[in-house]
Amino acid sequence: MVTLSGWIYKKREFGKKIFVDLRAMGNREYLGRIIQVVFEASRMDTEEFKTVKKLGQESFIVVSGEFVENVRAPGGVELHVDKLISYYLAEKPYPLAKKKHSPDFLLDVRHLTIRSPRYQRIWLIREALVDYLREWYKKDGWIEVYPPILTFTACEGGATLFVLDYFGQEGYLSQSAQLYLEVMIYSLGKVFSLTPSFRAEKSRTRRHLTEYWHFEAEAAMYRFEDILKAQEESLAYAIRKLLENDRFYEWIKEFRGDMDILNNIKAPFPRITYDEAIQILQTKGINIEWGEDLGADEERILSEEMETPFFITLYPTEVKAFYVKAYEEDEKRCYSADMMAPEGYGEITTGGEREDRIDVLIERIKREGFDPQNYFWYLDIRKYGSVPHSGFGLGIERTLMWILKLDHIRETIPFPRLARRKTLI
Ligand code: NSS
């Protein structure tokens, strides 16, 4: 005899027999799937059977019975119930009972949408992706640290800053932990963190959130090449680990269809320079000049036909943030690279080597419209034991969006913050 509990996802009645698709809980293995539960009048107490008839979608039940093999049931087994032990009634009608809903309505009731097996799977794969990334860094000797979210200096420019009132002083929600990680390497050598990052992005695209989860790493004595290597190896590792899990493999296959690209992922990833990227785009008839940043469209075109993630290296210094290290042979270019996901997805990481000349940093901070005084601590670390160092940031949602081949980033996070919505949930 087994006891099983969970929420009713679907119910079908055939006179003396009731079939329930249960979103069972209490065991990790139950999540992301449904278990067919069969109530038969002849097996049960009459009152209990009547009660089951009343229960609608999202009512919770605790039942006991026996698992019986049935090839037609999802997972090949179903529970034949002997007893309804207890229940919690859900109000009717359930707002999501209908089959078709607009994306906006689904966001209005996001607190309910997130329960479905489809979302359960996304949350579980997301959890595992983060676990495996973390695992790679820990095995490789990096230390996890906890940088602040309330900050007083911009990292990625003024245009996307969320400004807040910090007891009468101007503060910001963190755009990136990078500047703090650069400080922490002088304590621990190789560090990483997973934090929310905030961007007051006006761009209403399929790949921009205003709050996203940022996996960032920074290491002393790492040069440009070294940090590219850490990025490709850690991502390839995390994806391989995901695919080693049979359940995740099946789910990912259901989401994305073709598995070849993920199956074949292998470091090192191919690289093209920014100059080459511009040439490719120009040959394809795209109107872009050297010096312009690559936008979503350009990245889509470049990555559409790729069958592996790849790097675009040596961007123009002008399009990157103040901290990038200029390329010695030509200061107009810098040691900054973006990792592109294939299949049209585009940028999922940005990283590179950091500038260590204080005077250059001060000039660049001024050019971004900020007061170098506020960066006193950041500039200070260039004075005391400064060493070459590099780092990067990976957007968890962007990466997951590509792995699952989703068509909108909102699907990767339970409560998406999107520029176009005044979010109330
Ligand atoms: O702005 S980044 O390109 N780079 C940084 O913030 C560096 N300071 C990171 C570092 O070197 N420590 O953002 C890094 C990644 C980017 O490649 C995306 O994957 C993701 O963060 N990102 C976003 N994801 C979702 N929504 C938005 N708006 C977003 N912006 C960046």
Short mmCIF file of C-alpha atoms and ligand atoms in Angstrom, two decimals:
data_model
loop_
_atom_site.label_atom_id
_atom_site.label_comp_id
_atom_site.label_asym_id
_atom_site.label_seq_id
_atom_site.Cartn_x
_atom_site.Cartn_y
_atom_site.Cartn_z
CA MET A 1 0.00 0.00 0.00
CA VAL A 2 1.19 3.49 -0.87
CA THR A 3 0.12 6.90 0.23
CA LEU A 4 0.25 9.61 -2.40
CA SER A 5 -0.62 13.27 -2.19
CA GLY A 6 -0.78 16.12 -4.64
CA TRP A 7 -2.90 18.50 -6.66
CA ILE A 8 -5.46 17.49 -9.25
CA TYR A 9 -4.27 18.63 -12.65
CA LYS A 10 -7.00 17.01 -14.74
CA LYS A 11 -10.01 14.85 -14.02
CA ARG A 12 -12.09 12.62 -16.28
CA GLU A 13 -15.24 10.87 -15.10
CA PHE A 14 -16.76 7.74 -16.57
CA GLY A 15 -19.69 6.85 -14.28
CA LYS A 16 -18.23 4.56 -11.67
CA LYS A 17 -14.64 5.32 -12.59
CA ILE A 18 -12.75 8.58 -12.18
CA PHE A 19 -9.31 9.24 -13.60
CA VAL A 20 -7.20 11.97 -12.07
CA ASP A 21 -3.92 13.32 -13.40
CA LEU A 22 -2.13 14.15 -10.19
CA ARG A 23 0.74 16.59 -9.74
CA ALA A 24 2.13 14.52 -6.91
CA MET A 25 4.45 15.94 -4.29
CA GLY A 26 6.65 14.62 -1.52
CA ASN A 27 9.33 13.10 -3.74
CA ARG A 28 11.58 14.84 -6.27
CA GLU A 29 10.91 12.04 -8.72
CA TYR A 30 7.24 12.96 -8.84
CA LEU A 31 7.89 16.51 -10.00
CA GLY A 32 7.60 17.50 -13.63
CA ARG A 33 5.26 14.64 -14.46
CA ILE A 34 1.76 13.49 -13.70
CA ILE A 35 0.68 10.29 -12.02
CA GLN A 36 -2.59 8.75 -13.10
CA VAL A 37 -4.82 8.02 -10.12
CA VAL A 38 -7.85 5.82 -10.60
CA PHE A 39 -10.90 5.93 -8.32
CA GLU A 40 -13.35 3.09 -8.74
CA ALA A 41 -16.67 3.11 -6.91
CA SER A 42 -16.47 -0.63 -6.29
CA ARG A 43 -13.12 -0.31 -4.47
CA MET A 44 -14.04 2.59 -2.22
CA ASP A 45 -16.37 3.89 0.43
CA THR A 46 -19.46 5.44 -1.27
CA GLU A 47 -19.18 8.79 0.52
CA GLU A 48 -15.52 9.09 -0.38
CA PHE A 49 -16.28 8.36 -4.02
CA LYS A 50 -18.94 11.09 -3.99
CA THR A 51 -16.42 13.52 -2.51
CA VAL A 52 -13.98 12.79 -5.32
CA LYS A 53 -16.70 13.74 -7.80
CA LYS A 54 -16.83 17.23 -6.23
CA LEU A 55 -13.10 17.88 -6.45
CA GLY A 56 -12.00 20.16 -9.28
CA GLN A 57 -8.65 21.16 -10.72
CA GLU A 58 -6.05 22.17 -8.10
CA SER A 59 -7.88 20.51 -5.23
CA PHE A 60 -5.37 18.65 -3.06
CA ILE A 61 -5.82 15.03 -2.15
CA VAL A 62 -4.14 12.47 0.04
CA VAL A 63 -4.96 8.94 -1.07
CA SER A 64 -3.79 5.43 -0.42
CA GLY A 65 -3.87 2.52 -2.80
CA GLU A 66 -1.73 0.32 -4.97
CA PHE A 67 0.48 1.03 -7.96
CA VAL A 68 -0.54 -1.09 -10.91
CA GLU A 69 1.20 -1.38 -14.25
CA ASN A 70 -0.68 0.09 -17.19
CA VAL A 71 1.12 0.75 -20.44
CA ARG A 72 -1.42 3.42 -21.36
CA ALA A 73 -0.81 5.46 -18.20
CA PRO A 74 1.91 8.13 -18.29
CA GLY A 75 5.05 6.50 -16.89
CA GLY A 76 3.51 3.03 -17.27
CA VAL A 77 1.88 2.86 -13.82
CA GLU A 78 -1.26 4.16 -12.19
CA LEU A 79 -2.47 4.24 -8.63
CA HIS A 80 -5.64 2.33 -7.84
CA VAL A 81 -7.16 4.09 -4.85
CA ASP A 82 -8.60 2.33 -1.81
CA LYS A 83 -9.05 5.34 0.37
CA LEU A 84 -9.37 9.10 0.17
CA ILE A 85 -7.52 10.04 3.35
CA SER A 86 -8.02 13.80 3.22
CA TYR A 87 -8.53 16.65 0.80
CA TYR A 88 -8.43 20.44 0.42
CA LEU A 89 -11.03 21.83 -1.92
CA ALA A 90 -10.08 24.33 -4.64
CA GLU A 91 -12.59 26.98 -5.70
CA LYS A 92 -14.31 26.53 -9.03
CA PRO A 93 -13.84 27.45 -11.77
CA TYR A 94 -10.07 27.36 -11.84
CA PRO A 95 -8.92 30.45 -13.81
CA LEU A 96 -6.72 28.31 -16.06
CA ALA A 97 -9.28 25.61 -16.72
CA LYS A 98 -9.77 26.67 -20.36
CA LYS A 99 -7.22 25.40 -22.86
CA LYS A 100 -6.14 28.58 -24.67
CA HIS A 101 -5.02 31.79 -22.99
CA SER A 102 -3.17 34.88 -24.19
CA PRO A 103 0.43 35.35 -23.02
CA ASP A 104 -0.69 38.45 -21.13
CA PHE A 105 -3.42 36.63 -19.25
CA LEU A 106 -0.95 33.90 -18.36
CA LEU A 107 1.30 36.56 -16.84
CA ASP A 108 -1.65 38.12 -14.99
CA VAL A 109 -2.14 34.78 -13.23
CA ARG A 110 1.52 33.84 -13.11
CA HIS A 111 1.05 32.77 -9.47
CA LEU A 112 -1.09 29.94 -10.89
CA THR A 113 0.63 29.34 -14.23
CA ILE A 114 3.91 28.34 -12.60
CA ARG A 115 2.35 25.12 -11.23
CA SER A 116 2.00 23.20 -14.47
CA PRO A 117 4.25 20.21 -15.21
CA ARG A 118 5.81 22.22 -18.04
CA TYR A 119 6.97 24.91 -15.61
CA GLN A 120 7.94 22.40 -12.95
CA ARG A 121 10.34 20.97 -15.53
CA ILE A 122 11.78 24.37 -16.36
CA TRP A 123 12.42 25.11 -12.68
CA LEU A 124 14.06 21.71 -12.14
CA ILE A 125 16.32 22.02 -15.18
CA ARG A 126 17.18 25.54 -14.11
CA GLU A 127 18.13 24.34 -10.66
CA ALA A 128 20.33 21.62 -12.14
CA LEU A 129 22.01 23.98 -14.61
CA VAL A 130 23.05 26.26 -11.75
CA ASP A 131 24.16 23.29 -9.63
CA TYR A 132 26.40 21.98 -12.40
CA LEU A 133 27.94 25.36 -13.15
CA ARG A 134 28.67 25.82 -9.47
CA GLU A 135 30.07 22.29 -9.31
CA TRP A 136 32.56 22.98 -12.13
CA TYR A 137 33.86 26.14 -10.47
CA LYS A 138 34.17 24.56 -7.04
CA LYS A 139 36.02 21.54 -8.46
CA ASP A 140 38.33 23.94 -10.28
CA GLY A 141 39.21 25.77 -7.06
CA TRP A 142 37.03 28.86 -7.27
CA ILE A 143 35.41 30.22 -4.11
CA GLU A 144 31.77 31.32 -4.02
CA VAL A 145 31.31 34.82 -2.60
CA TYR A 146 28.38 37.07 -1.79
CA PRO A 147 28.61 40.59 -3.22
CA PRO A 148 26.06 43.33 -2.43
CA ILE A 149 22.96 44.21 -4.41
CA LEU A 150 22.69 47.76 -3.05
CA THR A 151 25.48 49.65 -4.80
CA PHE A 152 26.80 53.15 -5.26
CA THR A 153 28.69 52.83 -8.53
CA ALA A 154 27.53 51.83 -12.01
CA CYS A 155 29.23 48.91 -13.70
CA GLU A 156 27.44 48.78 -17.04
CA GLY A 157 26.68 52.44 -17.80
CA GLY A 158 24.06 54.92 -16.67
CA ALA A 159 21.37 54.12 -19.23
CA THR A 160 20.17 50.96 -17.51
CA LEU A 161 20.57 51.94 -13.85
CA PHE A 162 17.73 51.56 -11.37
CA VAL A 163 18.30 54.50 -9.04
CA LEU A 164 17.13 54.37 -5.43
CA ASP A 165 17.09 56.59 -2.41
CA TYR A 166 19.58 55.30 0.13
CA PHE A 167 18.76 57.47 3.18
CA GLY A 168 18.97 60.62 1.07
CA GLN A 169 21.95 59.47 -0.93
CA GLU A 170 21.77 58.11 -4.47
CA GLY A 171 22.16 54.36 -4.68
CA TYR A 172 21.55 51.76 -7.39
CA LEU A 173 20.40 48.20 -7.74
CA SER A 174 23.39 46.16 -8.85
CA GLN A 175 23.88 45.71 -12.59
CA SER A 176 26.74 43.29 -12.06
CA ALA A 177 28.85 41.98 -9.20
CA GLN A 178 32.00 42.41 -11.25
CA LEU A 179 33.56 45.39 -9.51
CA TYR A 180 33.18 43.68 -6.14
CA LEU A 181 34.49 40.40 -7.50
CA GLU A 182 37.55 42.28 -8.74
CA VAL A 183 38.04 43.39 -5.14
CA MET A 184 37.49 39.87 -3.78
CA ILE A 185 40.17 38.25 -5.94
CA TYR A 186 42.73 40.06 -3.78
CA SER A 187 41.36 38.10 -0.86
CA LEU A 188 40.64 34.71 -2.44
CA GLY A 189 42.27 34.51 -5.89
CA LYS A 190 39.49 32.94 -7.93
CA VAL A 191 35.93 33.83 -7.02
CA PHE A 192 32.42 33.49 -8.39
CA SER A 193 28.96 34.59 -7.40
CA LEU A 194 25.34 34.12 -8.37
CA THR A 195 23.27 37.23 -7.77
CA PRO A 196 20.32 39.04 -9.25
CA SER A 197 21.33 41.83 -11.62
CA PHE A 198 19.05 44.69 -12.52
CA ARG A 199 18.82 46.54 -15.80
CA ALA A 200 16.37 49.33 -16.49
CA GLU A 201 16.36 48.11 -20.08
CA LYS A 202 14.02 50.05 -22.30
CA SER A 203 14.44 47.39 -24.97
CA ARG A 204 11.33 45.25 -25.09
CA THR A 205 12.82 42.18 -26.64
CA ARG A 206 12.40 38.47 -26.17
CA ARG A 207 15.72 38.25 -24.36
CA HIS A 208 15.73 41.15 -21.90
CA LEU A 209 14.57 41.04 -18.32
CA THR A 210 14.89 43.96 -15.94
CA GLU A 211 15.90 41.53 -13.19
CA TYR A 212 17.92 38.46 -14.07
CA TRP A 213 20.28 35.98 -12.41
CA HIS A 214 23.89 36.57 -13.13
CA PHE A 215 26.59 33.94 -12.74
CA GLU A 216 29.89 35.83 -12.57
CA ALA A 217 33.47 34.78 -12.07
CA GLU A 218 36.72 36.68 -11.69
CA ALA A 219 40.29 35.42 -11.24
CA ALA A 220 43.70 36.88 -10.46
CA MET A 221 46.46 36.07 -12.94
CA TYR A 222 43.92 35.00 -15.55
CA ARG A 223 44.55 36.42 -19.00
CA PHE A 224 42.01 36.81 -21.78
CA GLU A 225 42.59 33.26 -23.07
CA ASP A 226 42.23 31.75 -19.61
CA ILE A 227 38.83 33.25 -18.97
CA LEU A 228 37.50 32.15 -22.35
CA LYS A 229 38.64 28.65 -21.47
CA ALA A 230 36.88 28.70 -18.08
CA GLN A 231 33.66 29.82 -19.78
CA GLU A 232 33.62 27.18 -22.50
CA GLU A 233 34.67 24.35 -20.23
CA SER A 234 32.18 25.16 -17.51
CA LEU A 235 29.26 25.53 -19.91
CA ALA A 236 30.13 22.34 -21.80
CA TYR A 237 30.39 20.52 -18.45
CA ALA A 238 27.02 21.78 -17.20
CA ILE A 239 25.28 20.77 -20.42
CA ARG A 240 26.92 17.36 -20.46
CA LYS A 241 25.83 16.77 -16.86
CA LEU A 242 22.26 17.79 -17.68
CA LEU A 243 22.15 15.32 -20.55
CA GLU A 244 23.56 12.51 -18.42
CA ASN A 245 20.36 12.62 -16.40
CA ASP A 246 17.76 10.57 -18.31
CA ARG A 247 14.82 12.57 -17.04
CA PHE A 248 16.38 15.90 -18.00
CA TYR A 249 17.43 14.47 -21.34
CA GLU A 250 13.85 13.51 -22.20
CA TRP A 251 12.43 16.81 -21.03
CA ILE A 252 15.01 18.89 -22.86
CA LYS A 253 14.30 16.87 -25.98
CA GLU A 254 10.61 17.61 -25.62
CA PHE A 255 11.31 21.32 -25.31
CA ARG A 256 13.87 21.73 -28.06
CA GLY A 257 13.30 18.84 -30.47
CA ASP A 258 16.72 18.31 -31.98
CA MET A 259 19.43 17.27 -29.52
CA ASP A 260 22.43 17.15 -31.86
CA ILE A 261 23.86 20.51 -30.92
CA LEU A 262 23.70 19.79 -27.19
CA ASN A 263 24.95 16.23 -27.63
CA ASN A 264 27.97 17.48 -29.53
CA ILE A 265 28.92 20.34 -27.24
CA LYS A 266 32.64 20.35 -26.66
CA ALA A 267 35.26 22.87 -25.58
CA PRO A 268 37.08 24.72 -27.09
CA PHE A 269 34.40 26.73 -28.84
CA PRO A 270 35.14 28.39 -32.18
CA ARG A 271 36.16 32.07 -32.15
CA ILE A 272 35.75 34.87 -34.60
CA THR A 273 36.96 38.40 -34.11
CA TYR A 274 34.62 41.34 -34.11
CA ASP A 275 36.25 42.41 -37.40
CA GLU A 276 35.36 39.07 -38.95
CA ALA A 277 31.83 39.33 -37.58
CA ILE A 278 31.42 42.71 -39.29
CA GLN A 279 32.72 41.30 -42.55
CA ILE A 280 30.32 38.35 -42.40
CA LEU A 281 27.41 40.69 -41.73
CA GLN A 282 28.40 43.03 -44.54
CA THR A 283 28.68 40.11 -46.98
CA LYS A 284 25.16 39.16 -45.97
CA GLY A 285 24.04 42.64 -46.93
CA ILE A 286 23.57 43.99 -43.40
CA ASN A 287 24.08 47.70 -43.03
CA ILE A 288 26.70 47.89 -40.28
CA GLU A 289 30.03 49.72 -39.97
CA TRP A 290 33.11 48.90 -37.91
CA GLY A 291 32.67 50.46 -34.47
CA GLU A 292 28.96 49.80 -34.07
CA ASP A 293 27.80 47.40 -31.37
CA LEU A 294 26.16 44.16 -32.41
CA GLY A 295 22.46 44.13 -31.59
CA ALA A 296 20.01 41.25 -31.27
CA ASP A 297 19.44 41.11 -35.04
CA GLU A 298 23.12 40.98 -35.91
CA GLU A 299 23.75 38.32 -33.27
CA ARG A 300 20.84 36.28 -34.58
CA ILE A 301 22.22 36.37 -38.10
CA LEU A 302 25.71 35.42 -36.94
CA SER A 303 24.57 32.58 -34.72
CA GLU A 304 21.69 31.19 -36.80
CA GLU A 305 23.74 28.74 -38.79
CA MET A 306 26.18 27.83 -36.01
CA GLU A 307 26.05 24.40 -34.45
CA THR A 308 27.99 25.24 -31.31
CA PRO A 309 28.36 28.19 -28.99
CA PHE A 310 31.19 30.46 -30.16
CA PHE A 311 33.02 33.61 -29.10
CA ILE A 312 33.22 36.97 -30.77
CA THR A 313 36.47 38.55 -29.58
CA LEU A 314 38.27 41.89 -29.63
CA TYR A 315 35.32 44.26 -29.69
CA PRO A 316 35.85 47.97 -30.24
CA THR A 317 36.83 49.51 -26.88
CA GLU A 318 34.20 52.23 -27.41
CA VAL A 319 31.21 49.88 -27.31
CA LYS A 320 32.30 48.15 -24.12
CA ALA A 321 32.21 49.30 -20.49
CA PHE A 322 34.95 51.39 -18.86
CA TYR A 323 36.84 48.50 -17.26
CA VAL A 324 37.86 46.57 -20.41
CA LYS A 325 41.55 46.18 -21.12
CA ALA A 326 42.67 47.78 -24.35
CA TYR A 327 44.45 45.56 -26.87
CA GLU A 328 48.14 46.51 -26.77
CA GLU A 329 48.65 46.60 -30.52
CA ASP A 330 45.61 48.74 -31.13
CA GLU A 331 43.83 50.55 -28.31
CA LYS A 332 40.67 50.87 -30.38
CA ARG A 333 40.13 47.18 -29.77
CA CYS A 334 39.83 45.46 -26.41
CA TYR A 335 40.18 42.15 -24.63
CA SER A 336 36.48 41.60 -24.41
CA ALA A 337 34.53 38.67 -25.81
CA ASP A 338 30.89 37.67 -25.92
CA MET A 339 29.84 34.05 -26.06
CA MET A 340 27.06 33.49 -28.56
CA ALA A 341 24.62 30.63 -28.29
CA PRO A 342 23.92 29.03 -31.67
CA GLU A 343 20.55 28.62 -33.39
CA GLY A 344 19.98 32.36 -33.53
CA TYR A 345 20.04 32.90 -29.75
CA GLY A 346 23.06 35.20 -29.57
CA GLU A 347 24.87 36.55 -26.53
CA ILE A 348 24.80 34.52 -23.32
CA THR A 349 28.04 35.72 -21.69
CA THR A 350 30.36 38.70 -21.74
CA GLY A 351 33.82 38.73 -20.31
CA GLY A 352 37.46 39.51 -20.74
CA GLU A 353 40.56 40.98 -19.24
CA ARG A 354 40.39 44.14 -17.10
CA GLU A 355 42.22 47.41 -17.61
CA ASP A 356 44.77 48.08 -14.89
CA ARG A 357 46.01 51.60 -15.72
CA ILE A 358 44.43 54.01 -13.24
CA ASP A 359 44.65 57.07 -15.49
CA VAL A 360 42.90 55.25 -18.34
CA LEU A 361 40.19 54.03 -15.98
CA ILE A 362 39.62 57.54 -14.60
CA GLU A 363 39.23 58.96 -18.11
CA ARG A 364 36.80 56.25 -19.11
CA ILE A 365 34.73 56.63 -15.94
CA LYS A 366 34.46 60.37 -16.66
CA ARG A 367 33.44 59.66 -20.23
CA GLU A 368 30.57 57.52 -18.98
CA GLY A 369 29.41 60.55 -17.01
CA PHE A 370 30.38 59.33 -13.54
CA ASP A 371 32.52 60.86 -10.83
CA PRO A 372 35.78 58.88 -10.44
CA GLN A 373 35.69 59.81 -6.72
CA ASN A 374 32.87 57.33 -6.24
CA TYR A 375 35.12 54.64 -7.65
CA PHE A 376 37.91 55.34 -5.15
CA TRP A 377 37.87 51.78 -3.83
CA TYR A 378 37.89 50.26 -7.30
CA LEU A 379 40.80 52.46 -8.36
CA ASP A 380 42.59 51.72 -5.08
CA ILE A 381 42.88 48.02 -5.92
CA ARG A 382 45.05 49.03 -8.90
CA LYS A 383 47.55 50.45 -6.40
CA TYR A 384 48.01 47.67 -3.91
CA GLY A 385 49.24 44.42 -5.40
CA SER A 386 47.43 44.87 -8.69
CA VAL A 387 47.76 41.89 -11.04
CA PRO A 388 46.39 41.00 -14.46
CA HIS A 389 42.91 39.58 -14.02
CA SER A 390 39.89 38.56 -16.01
CA GLY A 391 36.28 37.62 -15.49
CA PHE A 392 32.92 37.16 -17.11
CA GLY A 393 29.19 37.14 -16.52
CA LEU A 394 26.68 34.60 -17.77
CA GLY A 395 22.93 35.23 -17.83
CA ILE A 396 21.22 32.16 -16.40
CA GLU A 397 17.93 32.91 -18.15
CA ARG A 398 19.55 33.55 -21.54
CA THR A 399 21.45 30.29 -21.26
CA LEU A 400 18.40 28.30 -20.23
CA MET A 401 16.33 29.93 -22.96
CA TRP A 402 18.77 28.59 -25.52
CA ILE A 403 19.18 25.12 -23.94
CA LEU A 404 15.41 24.66 -24.02
CA LYS A 405 15.00 26.60 -27.28
CA LEU A 406 12.25 28.74 -25.77
CA ASP A 407 10.91 31.65 -27.75
CA HIS A 408 10.75 34.13 -24.85
CA ILE A 409 12.99 34.72 -21.84
CA ARG A 410 9.94 35.15 -19.56
CA GLU A 411 9.51 31.37 -19.65
CA THR A 412 12.77 30.78 -17.80
CA ILE A 413 11.98 32.59 -14.53
CA PRO A 414 8.93 32.26 -12.28
CA PHE A 415 8.23 35.96 -11.90
CA PRO A 416 9.65 37.74 -14.94
CA ARG A 417 10.29 41.46 -14.72
CA LEU A 418 9.71 42.88 -18.18
CA ALA A 419 10.02 46.49 -19.28
CA ARG A 420 6.68 46.40 -21.09
CA ARG A 421 4.68 45.25 -18.06
CA LYS A 422 3.93 47.10 -14.87
CA THR A 423 4.44 44.02 -12.80
CA LEU A 424 2.13 43.51 -9.81
CA ILE A 425 2.99 39.95 -8.95
O1 NSS B 1 26.26 43.46 -19.32
S1 NSS B 1 26.90 42.22 -19.55
O2 NSS B 1 27.10 41.89 -20.94
N1 NSS B 1 28.31 42.14 -18.80
C1 NSS B 1 28.47 42.38 -17.48
O3 NSS B 1 27.56 42.71 -16.73
C2 NSS B 1 29.85 42.16 -16.91
N2 NSS B 1 30.07 43.12 -15.82
C3 NSS B 1 29.94 40.73 -16.42
C4 NSS B 1 31.29 40.39 -15.85
O4 NSS B 1 32.26 40.45 -16.57
N3 NSS B 1 31.36 40.03 -14.57
O5 NSS B 1 25.99 41.08 -18.93
C5 NSS B 1 26.48 39.76 -18.84
C6 NSS B 1 25.43 38.77 -19.25
C7 NSS B 1 25.00 38.89 -20.71
O6 NSS B 1 25.88 38.22 -21.58
C8 NSS B 1 23.62 38.26 -20.68
O7 NSS B 1 23.73 36.86 -20.71
C9 NSS B 1 23.11 38.67 -19.33
O8 NSS B 1 24.24 38.98 -18.53
N4 NSS B 1 22.23 39.85 -19.41
C10 NSS B 1 20.88 39.79 -19.37
N5 NSS B 1 20.05 38.76 -19.25
C11 NSS B 1 18.72 39.03 -19.22
N6 NSS B 1 18.21 40.28 -19.30
C12 NSS B 1 19.02 41.34 -19.43
N7 NSS B 1 18.51 42.56 -19.49
C13 NSS B 1 20.43 41.12 -19.46
N8 NSS B 1 21.51 41.94 -19.57
C14 NSS B 1 22.59 41.14 -19.53
#
